[in-house]
Coordinates of C-alpha atoms in Angstrom, one line a residue:
M30 CA 197.6 -41.7 -33.3
F31 CA 194.6 -41.1 -35.5
L32 CA 196.4 -40.4 -38.8
P33 CA 198.7 -43.5 -38.7
L34 CA 195.8 -45.7 -37.9
F35 CA 193.7 -44.1 -40.6
G36 CA 196.5 -44.6 -43.1
L37 CA 196.8 -48.3 -42.0
L38 CA 193.0 -48.7 -42.6
V39 CA 193.4 -47.3 -46.1
V40 CA 196.1 -49.9 -46.9
I41 CA 194.0 -52.7 -45.4
T42 CA 191.0 -51.6 -47.5
I43 CA 193.0 -51.8 -50.7
A44 CA 194.5 -55.1 -49.7
C45 CA 191.1 -56.6 -48.8
F46 CA 189.6 -55.3 -52.1
V47 CA 192.3 -57.2 -54.0
I48 CA 191.9 -60.3 -51.9
G49 CA 188.1 -60.4 -52.1
R50 CA 188.2 -59.9 -55.9
S51 CA 190.8 -62.6 -56.3
R52 CA 188.8 -65.1 -54.1
S53 CA 185.6 -64.5 -56.1
I54 CA 187.4 -65.2 -59.4
A55 CA 189.0 -68.3 -58.0
L56 CA 185.7 -69.7 -56.7
A57 CA 184.0 -69.0 -60.1
G58 CA 186.8 -70.5 -62.1
V59 CA 186.2 -70.1 -65.8
N60 CA 182.5 -70.1 -65.5
Y61 CA 181.9 -66.3 -64.9
A62 CA 178.2 -66.8 -65.9
S63 CA 177.6 -68.5 -62.6
M64 CA 178.5 -65.3 -60.6
H65 CA 175.6 -63.1 -59.5
S66 CA 177.9 -60.1 -59.1
R67 CA 181.1 -58.9 -60.7
P68 CA 184.4 -59.7 -58.9
G69 CA 184.8 -56.0 -58.0
Y70 CA 181.7 -56.0 -55.9
H71 CA 183.1 -59.0 -53.9
G72 CA 186.3 -57.0 -53.4
W73 CA 184.4 -54.0 -52.1
W74 CA 182.3 -56.2 -49.9
L75 CA 185.3 -57.7 -48.1
A76 CA 187.0 -54.2 -47.9
L77 CA 184.0 -52.4 -46.4
M78 CA 183.2 -55.2 -44.0
T79 CA 186.8 -55.3 -42.7
A80 CA 187.7 -51.6 -42.6
G81 CA 184.3 -50.3 -41.9
P82 CA 183.8 -51.6 -38.3
A83 CA 187.4 -50.7 -37.4
F84 CA 187.0 -47.2 -38.8
I85 CA 183.8 -46.7 -36.7
V86 CA 185.7 -47.8 -33.6
L87 CA 188.4 -45.4 -34.4
I88 CA 186.0 -42.4 -34.8
V89 CA 184.0 -43.2 -31.7
W90 CA 187.0 -43.9 -29.6
S91 CA 188.8 -40.7 -30.7
I92 CA 185.8 -38.6 -29.7
A93 CA 185.0 -40.4 -26.4
A94 CA 188.5 -41.2 -25.1
P95 CA 189.7 -37.7 -24.3
R96 CA 186.6 -37.0 -22.3
I97 CA 186.8 -40.3 -20.4
V98 CA 190.5 -39.9 -19.7
R99 CA 190.0 -36.3 -18.4
S100 CA 187.1 -37.4 -16.2
M101 CA 189.1 -40.3 -14.7
L102 CA 192.2 -38.1 -14.2
L103 CA 190.4 -35.3 -12.5
S104 CA 188.6 -37.8 -10.3
R105 CA 191.9 -39.2 -9.2
F106 CA 193.2 -35.8 -8.2
Q107 CA 189.9 -34.5 -6.9
E108 CA 191.3 -33.6 -3.5
Q109 CA 194.2 -31.6 -4.8
I110 CA 192.1 -29.5 -7.3
S111 CA 189.0 -29.1 -5.2
G112 CA 189.6 -25.4 -4.8
F113 CA 190.2 -24.7 -8.5
S114 CA 187.8 -22.7 -10.6
N115 CA 186.8 -23.9 -14.0
A116 CA 189.4 -21.8 -15.7
Q117 CA 192.1 -23.1 -13.4
I118 CA 191.0 -26.7 -14.1
D119 CA 191.3 -26.1 -17.8
G120 CA 194.7 -24.6 -17.3
F121 CA 195.7 -27.6 -15.2
W122 CA 194.6 -30.0 -17.9
R123 CA 196.5 -28.1 -20.6
D124 CA 199.7 -28.0 -18.4
L125 CA 199.7 -31.8 -17.7
Q126 CA 199.1 -32.5 -21.4
A127 CA 202.1 -30.3 -22.3
L128 CA 204.2 -32.1 -19.7
A129 CA 203.1 -35.5 -21.0
T130 CA 204.0 -34.7 -24.6
G131 CA 207.2 -32.9 -23.9
G132 CA 205.8 -29.4 -24.3
T133 CA 206.2 -26.3 -22.2
P134 CA 203.5 -25.9 -19.5
G135 CA 202.3 -22.6 -18.1
I136 CA 203.0 -23.9 -14.5
R137 CA 205.4 -26.7 -13.5
D138 CA 204.9 -28.2 -10.0
T139 CA 204.8 -31.6 -8.3
L140 CA 201.1 -31.9 -8.7
R141 CA 201.2 -31.3 -12.5
Q142 CA 204.1 -33.7 -12.9
D143 CA 202.4 -36.5 -11.1
A144 CA 199.2 -35.8 -13.0
A145 CA 201.2 -35.8 -16.3
V146 CA 202.6 -39.3 -15.5
A147 CA 199.1 -40.6 -14.7
F148 CA 197.8 -39.0 -17.9
A149 CA 200.5 -40.6 -20.0
S150 CA 199.7 -44.0 -18.5
L151 CA 196.0 -43.7 -19.0
W152 CA 196.4 -42.4 -22.6
N153 CA 198.7 -45.3 -23.5
T154 CA 196.3 -47.7 -22.0
S155 CA 193.4 -46.1 -24.0
N156 CA 195.3 -46.3 -27.2
M157 CA 196.2 -49.9 -26.7
A158 CA 192.6 -50.8 -25.9
M159 CA 191.5 -48.9 -29.0
I160 CA 193.9 -50.8 -31.2
A161 CA 192.8 -54.1 -29.7
V162 CA 189.0 -53.3 -30.3
M163 CA 189.7 -52.2 -33.8
A164 CA 191.6 -55.3 -34.6
A165 CA 188.9 -57.5 -33.1
A166 CA 186.2 -55.6 -35.1
G167 CA 188.2 -55.8 -38.3
I168 CA 189.0 -59.5 -38.0
A169 CA 185.3 -60.3 -37.2
G170 CA 184.2 -58.4 -40.2
F171 CA 186.8 -60.0 -42.4
L172 CA 185.9 -63.5 -41.4
Y173 CA 182.1 -62.9 -41.8
A174 CA 182.6 -61.3 -45.3
W175 CA 185.1 -64.0 -46.3
S176 CA 182.7 -66.8 -45.5
A177 CA 180.0 -65.1 -47.5
I178 CA 181.9 -64.8 -50.8
S179 CA 180.7 -67.3 -53.3
P180 CA 179.5 -67.2 -57.0
A181 CA 175.9 -67.1 -55.8
F182 CA 176.5 -64.4 -53.2
R183 CA 174.6 -61.1 -54.1
A184 CA 177.6 -58.9 -53.4
R185 CA 176.3 -56.0 -55.5
H186 CA 173.1 -55.8 -53.4
S187 CA 175.1 -55.9 -50.2
V188 CA 177.6 -53.3 -51.3
E189 CA 174.8 -51.0 -52.5
K190 CA 173.1 -51.4 -49.1
L191 CA 176.3 -50.5 -47.3
V192 CA 176.9 -47.5 -49.5
K193 CA 173.3 -46.4 -49.0
F194 CA 173.8 -46.6 -45.3
L195 CA 177.0 -44.6 -45.5
L196 CA 175.2 -41.9 -47.5
A197 CA 172.3 -41.8 -45.1
A198 CA 174.7 -41.6 -42.1
S199 CA 176.6 -38.7 -43.8
A200 CA 173.3 -36.8 -44.3
T201 CA 172.2 -37.5 -40.8
I202 CA 175.6 -36.2 -39.4
A203 CA 175.2 -33.1 -41.5
I204 CA 171.7 -32.5 -40.2
L205 CA 172.6 -33.2 -36.6
T206 CA 175.6 -30.9 -36.8
T207 CA 173.3 -28.1 -38.0
I208 CA 170.9 -28.8 -35.2
G209 CA 173.7 -28.9 -32.7
I210 CA 175.1 -25.5 -33.9
V211 CA 171.6 -23.9 -33.7
L212 CA 170.9 -25.4 -30.3
S213 CA 174.3 -24.3 -28.9
L214 CA 173.7 -20.8 -30.2
I215 CA 170.2 -20.6 -28.7
T216 CA 171.3 -22.1 -25.3
E217 CA 174.2 -19.7 -24.8
S218 CA 172.3 -16.8 -26.2
M219 CA 169.5 -17.4 -23.7
R220 CA 172.1 -17.2 -20.9
F221 CA 173.3 -13.9 -22.3
F222 CA 169.7 -12.5 -22.6
S223 CA 169.0 -13.5 -19.0
M224 CA 171.8 -11.0 -18.1
V225 CA 171.2 -8.4 -20.7
S226 CA 167.8 -7.2 -21.9
P227 CA 167.1 -8.3 -25.5
I228 CA 165.6 -4.9 -26.2
D229 CA 168.8 -3.2 -25.1
F230 CA 170.8 -5.6 -27.2
L231 CA 168.8 -5.4 -30.4
F232 CA 168.1 -1.7 -30.3
G233 CA 171.0 -0.2 -28.3
L234 CA 173.1 2.4 -30.0
T235 CA 176.3 1.9 -28.0
W236 CA 178.7 -1.1 -28.0
T237 CA 181.3 -1.0 -25.2
P238 CA 181.6 -4.5 -23.6
Q239 CA 185.3 -3.9 -22.9
Q240 CA 184.4 -1.7 -20.0
M241 CA 182.9 -4.6 -18.1
A242 CA 185.1 -6.1 -15.3
F243 CA 186.0 -9.7 -16.2
R244 CA 187.2 -10.8 -12.7
A245 CA 186.1 -9.9 -9.3
D246 CA 189.3 -8.0 -8.5
Q247 CA 188.9 -5.7 -11.5
V248 CA 187.2 -2.3 -11.7
G249 CA 184.8 -2.0 -14.6
G250 CA 182.7 0.8 -16.1
N251 CA 179.3 0.9 -17.5
A252 CA 179.3 -1.7 -20.3
A253 CA 176.8 -1.4 -23.1
F254 CA 175.8 -4.2 -25.5
G255 CA 174.0 -2.3 -28.3
F256 CA 173.9 -4.3 -31.5
I257 CA 173.0 -1.5 -33.9
P258 CA 176.5 -0.1 -34.4
L259 CA 177.8 -3.5 -35.3
L260 CA 174.9 -4.2 -37.7
T261 CA 175.4 -0.8 -39.3
G262 CA 179.1 -1.4 -39.8
T263 CA 178.4 -4.9 -41.2
L264 CA 175.8 -3.7 -43.7
L265 CA 177.9 -0.7 -44.7
I266 CA 181.0 -2.7 -45.6
T267 CA 178.9 -5.4 -47.3
F268 CA 177.1 -2.8 -49.3
I269 CA 180.4 -1.3 -50.5
A270 CA 181.7 -4.7 -51.3
M271 CA 178.7 -5.6 -53.4
I272 CA 178.9 -2.3 -55.3
V273 CA 182.4 -3.4 -56.4
A274 CA 181.8 -7.2 -56.8
A275 CA 178.3 -7.3 -58.4
P276 CA 179.0 -5.3 -61.6
L277 CA 182.5 -6.5 -62.0
G278 CA 181.6 -10.2 -61.5
I279 CA 178.5 -10.1 -63.7
M280 CA 180.2 -8.2 -66.5
A281 CA 183.2 -10.6 -66.3
A282 CA 180.8 -13.5 -66.5
V283 CA 179.0 -12.0 -69.5
Y284 CA 182.3 -11.4 -71.3
L285 CA 183.7 -14.8 -70.6
S286 CA 180.5 -16.6 -71.7
D287 CA 179.4 -14.6 -74.7
Y288 CA 182.3 -12.5 -76.0
A289 CA 185.6 -14.1 -75.2
T290 CA 187.2 -16.5 -77.6
P291 CA 187.8 -20.1 -76.3
Q292 CA 191.5 -19.3 -76.0
I293 CA 190.9 -16.2 -73.8
R294 CA 188.3 -18.0 -71.8
A295 CA 190.6 -21.0 -71.1
V296 CA 193.1 -18.5 -69.6
G297 CA 190.9 -15.8 -68.2
K298 CA 188.6 -17.8 -66.1
P299 CA 191.3 -19.8 -64.1
V300 CA 193.3 -16.6 -63.6
L301 CA 190.2 -14.8 -62.3
E302 CA 189.4 -17.7 -59.9
I303 CA 192.9 -17.4 -58.5
L304 CA 191.5 -14.5 -56.5
A305 CA 189.3 -17.0 -54.6
G306 CA 192.4 -18.9 -53.4
I307 CA 194.3 -16.0 -51.9
P308 CA 194.2 -16.1 -48.1
T309 CA 192.1 -13.3 -46.6
V310 CA 195.0 -12.1 -44.4
V311 CA 196.8 -11.3 -47.7
Y312 CA 193.8 -9.2 -48.7
G313 CA 194.0 -7.6 -45.3
F314 CA 197.7 -6.6 -45.9
F315 CA 196.8 -5.2 -49.3
A316 CA 193.9 -3.2 -47.8
A317 CA 196.0 -1.9 -44.9
L318 CA 199.2 -1.1 -46.8
T319 CA 197.9 0.0 -50.2
V320 CA 194.2 0.7 -50.5
A321 CA 193.7 2.5 -47.1
P322 CA 196.7 4.9 -47.6
F323 CA 195.6 5.6 -51.1
I324 CA 192.1 6.5 -50.0
R325 CA 193.4 8.6 -47.2
V326 CA 195.8 10.5 -49.4
T327 CA 193.2 11.0 -52.1
G328 CA 190.6 12.1 -49.7
S329 CA 193.0 14.6 -48.0
S330 CA 193.8 16.1 -51.4
L331 CA 190.1 16.7 -52.0
G332 CA 189.7 18.2 -48.5
L333 CA 187.9 15.2 -47.0
D334 CA 188.6 13.9 -43.5
V335 CA 189.5 10.2 -44.0
A336 CA 190.3 8.0 -41.1
S337 CA 193.4 5.8 -41.3
E338 CA 191.1 2.8 -41.1
S339 CA 187.9 3.2 -43.0
A340 CA 184.9 1.2 -44.1
L341 CA 185.6 2.2 -47.7
A342 CA 189.0 0.5 -47.8
A343 CA 187.7 -2.7 -46.3
G344 CA 184.7 -2.7 -48.5
V345 CA 186.6 -2.2 -51.7
V346 CA 189.1 -4.9 -51.0
M347 CA 186.4 -7.3 -49.8
G348 CA 184.6 -6.6 -53.1
I349 CA 187.7 -7.6 -55.0
M350 CA 187.9 -10.7 -53.0
I351 CA 184.4 -11.9 -53.7
V352 CA 184.4 -11.1 -57.5
P353 CA 185.4 -14.8 -58.3
F354 CA 182.3 -16.0 -56.4
V355 CA 180.0 -13.9 -58.5
S356 CA 181.8 -14.3 -61.8
S357 CA 182.3 -18.0 -61.7
L358 CA 178.8 -18.9 -60.6
S359 CA 177.2 -16.4 -62.9
D360 CA 179.3 -17.7 -65.8
D361 CA 178.2 -21.2 -65.2
V362 CA 174.5 -20.1 -65.1
I363 CA 174.8 -17.9 -68.2
N364 CA 176.4 -20.8 -70.1
A365 CA 173.5 -23.0 -69.0
V366 CA 170.9 -20.8 -70.8
P367 CA 169.8 -22.7 -73.9
Q368 CA 171.4 -21.6 -77.1
S369 CA 168.0 -21.7 -78.7
L370 CA 167.0 -18.6 -76.8
R371 CA 169.9 -16.7 -78.1
D372 CA 169.3 -17.9 -81.7
G373 CA 165.6 -17.0 -81.5
S374 CA 166.3 -13.5 -80.2
M375 CA 168.9 -12.8 -82.8
G376 CA 166.7 -14.3 -85.5
L377 CA 164.1 -11.7 -84.7
G378 CA 166.6 -9.0 -85.3
A379 CA 168.0 -8.3 -81.9
T380 CA 171.6 -7.4 -81.5
K381 CA 174.0 -9.4 -79.4
S382 CA 173.9 -6.9 -76.6
E383 CA 170.1 -6.7 -76.7
T384 CA 169.9 -10.5 -76.6
I385 CA 172.1 -10.6 -73.5
R386 CA 170.2 -7.8 -71.7
K387 CA 166.7 -8.9 -72.6
V388 CA 166.9 -12.7 -72.9
V389 CA 170.0 -14.2 -71.4
L390 CA 170.3 -12.3 -68.2
P391 CA 166.6 -12.6 -67.3
A392 CA 166.7 -16.3 -68.0
A393 CA 169.9 -16.6 -65.8
L394 CA 168.5 -14.4 -63.1
P395 CA 167.8 -17.1 -60.5
G396 CA 171.4 -18.3 -60.7
I397 CA 172.8 -14.8 -60.6
V398 CA 170.7 -14.0 -57.5
S399 CA 172.0 -17.2 -55.9
A400 CA 175.6 -16.1 -56.7
L401 CA 175.0 -12.6 -55.2
V402 CA 173.5 -14.1 -52.0
L403 CA 176.5 -16.4 -51.7
A404 CA 178.8 -13.4 -52.1
I405 CA 176.8 -11.3 -49.5
S406 CA 177.1 -14.2 -47.0
R407 CA 180.8 -14.4 -47.7
A408 CA 181.2 -10.6 -47.1
I409 CA 179.1 -10.7 -43.9
G410 CA 181.3 -13.5 -42.5
E411 CA 184.6 -11.9 -43.4
T412 CA 186.8 -10.9 -40.4
M413 CA 190.5 -10.4 -41.2
I414 CA 190.0 -7.7 -43.8
V415 CA 187.8 -5.7 -41.5
V416 CA 190.3 -6.0 -38.6
M417 CA 193.2 -4.9 -40.6
A418 CA 191.5 -2.2 -42.8
A419 CA 188.4 -1.0 -40.9
G420 CA 189.5 -1.3 -37.3
L421 CA 187.7 -2.3 -34.1
A422 CA 185.8 0.9 -33.3
A423 CA 182.0 0.3 -33.0
N424 CA 181.0 3.7 -34.5
L425 CA 177.3 4.3 -35.4
T426 CA 177.8 5.9 -38.8
L427 CA 177.0 5.6 -42.5
N428 CA 180.1 7.6 -43.5
P429 CA 182.3 5.1 -45.5
L430 CA 185.4 7.3 -44.7
E431 CA 185.2 6.5 -40.9
A432 CA 186.3 3.5 -39.0
V433 CA 183.7 0.9 -38.2
T434 CA 183.6 -2.7 -37.1
T435 CA 181.4 -5.8 -37.9
V436 CA 179.6 -8.5 -36.1
T437 CA 182.2 -11.2 -36.9
V438 CA 185.1 -9.1 -35.8
Q439 CA 183.5 -8.5 -32.4
I440 CA 182.7 -12.2 -32.0
G441 CA 186.4 -13.0 -32.5
T442 CA 187.4 -10.2 -30.1
L443 CA 185.1 -11.3 -27.4
L444 CA 186.3 -14.9 -27.6
T445 CA 190.1 -14.2 -27.8
G446 CA 192.2 -15.6 -25.0
D447 CA 191.1 -17.6 -22.0
Q448 CA 187.5 -16.9 -21.2
E449 CA 184.9 -18.0 -18.7
F450 CA 181.5 -18.5 -20.1
D451 CA 179.7 -17.0 -17.2
S452 CA 180.0 -13.3 -18.0
P453 CA 177.9 -11.2 -20.4
K454 CA 181.1 -9.9 -22.0
T455 CA 181.9 -13.4 -23.3
L456 CA 178.3 -14.7 -23.8
A457 CA 177.6 -11.6 -26.0
A458 CA 179.5 -13.4 -28.7
F459 CA 176.7 -16.1 -28.8
G460 CA 174.0 -13.4 -29.0
L461 CA 175.8 -11.8 -31.9
G462 CA 176.2 -15.2 -33.6
L463 CA 172.5 -16.0 -33.2
V464 CA 171.4 -12.7 -34.7
L465 CA 173.9 -13.1 -37.5
F466 CA 172.5 -16.6 -38.2
V467 CA 169.0 -15.2 -38.4
I468 CA 170.1 -12.5 -40.8
T469 CA 171.9 -14.8 -43.2
L470 CA 168.9 -17.3 -43.0
S471 CA 166.5 -14.5 -43.9
L472 CA 168.7 -13.6 -46.9
N473 CA 168.7 -17.1 -48.1
L474 CA 164.9 -17.4 -47.7
V475 CA 164.5 -14.2 -49.7
A476 CA 166.8 -15.5 -52.4
L477 CA 164.9 -18.7 -52.6
R478 CA 161.7 -16.8 -53.2
V479 CA 163.3 -14.8 -56.0
V480 CA 164.8 -17.8 -57.6
K481 CA 161.5 -19.7 -57.4
K482 CA 159.5 -16.8 -59.0
Y483 CA 161.8 -16.3 -62.0
R484 CA 162.5 -20.0 -62.5
E485 CA 158.8 -20.6 -63.0
Q486 CA 158.8 -17.8 -65.5
Y487 CA 161.7 -18.8 -67.7
D488 CA 161.8 -22.6 -67.4

């Protein structure tokens, strides 16, 4: 329902722009000098005032309606589902939605069929009410904006105020989203740390949450939530990836910016950046089917014991994946170095390579550091390559030839399937997420200090 209505609002916006522009021209006649604002601003005024309120109604209703409909429906069938657990209620809700939309539910019974009929009725009523409110808001905005259009109307000022409001709202949403993410991580992590000691989590050397019983009828072992093996695996794979990506990316950037001809640069840079558009699961296939067997065979021929899934295979392929991040950003930064610095260095007798090493790269260092930090963050957050090439074993080792796992892989593993958020086994994912957030934030703070130091030196 959202997409058709959004498309209709786009059409209405275009139509109102044309209508508002035409009306302002008709009112001004041949005397354009009497108009305070250009006709285009009058068109945008009518378009924004018509589609804006309707779009706000659409967004708010789309967010609030599912929650309200669910609350009303569960209240209607409160007696029938009074003995359900939270997981069973969620399953019940999914089943009746599937029945209402013609899908295949997990369970089909009389209760769910009756609830599906009630859900379809409530949902249709909600959609009709939303359309009615959107139409009323749009018509009211159109009439108000239409009556305001005149040669003396300060349409440009009004449009700029609306745009400024939209920009401020976008910034506010971004900030609130960040705050919401942090608060949700902290809240759920505190629940986890109330069950598991933070000391055991942060300094534990064993990670075996799978041994914990998930339901009361299961028999579990002694689960351990030691974070150190996951941190070690994450840093090991990231280190290998940066050994591959940093020199390749920076040297590719230097070549494209200072040595390549315009013809080679026009072809080479887009081809290199194609690597950034390849899905990570494809890199995972490449790592599992090509790189990992090659490393295993090569290691065996040298008498080394190489696991079928190794940190080296995942790190090498991950490094290849993030080369475009380093090269593209570094290339832009190197090109931004003033040509006068190059000319001055070469005028003093320095060779081209000396100029690059002693003048260009130091001047571009803040941007290169930013590119490397972005690449490190990309490597730390990667999941599919690690799953397919490095495995799921939480081994505490610095041997790149052994299987390891990372923080993000374990977060995905812990949250796979239907889970209840009242068990340390599930809540551990939030603890991992919080620690990972702190690590990446610290990396960014260090990078900002480095950038600030050298920017002051070379600006």
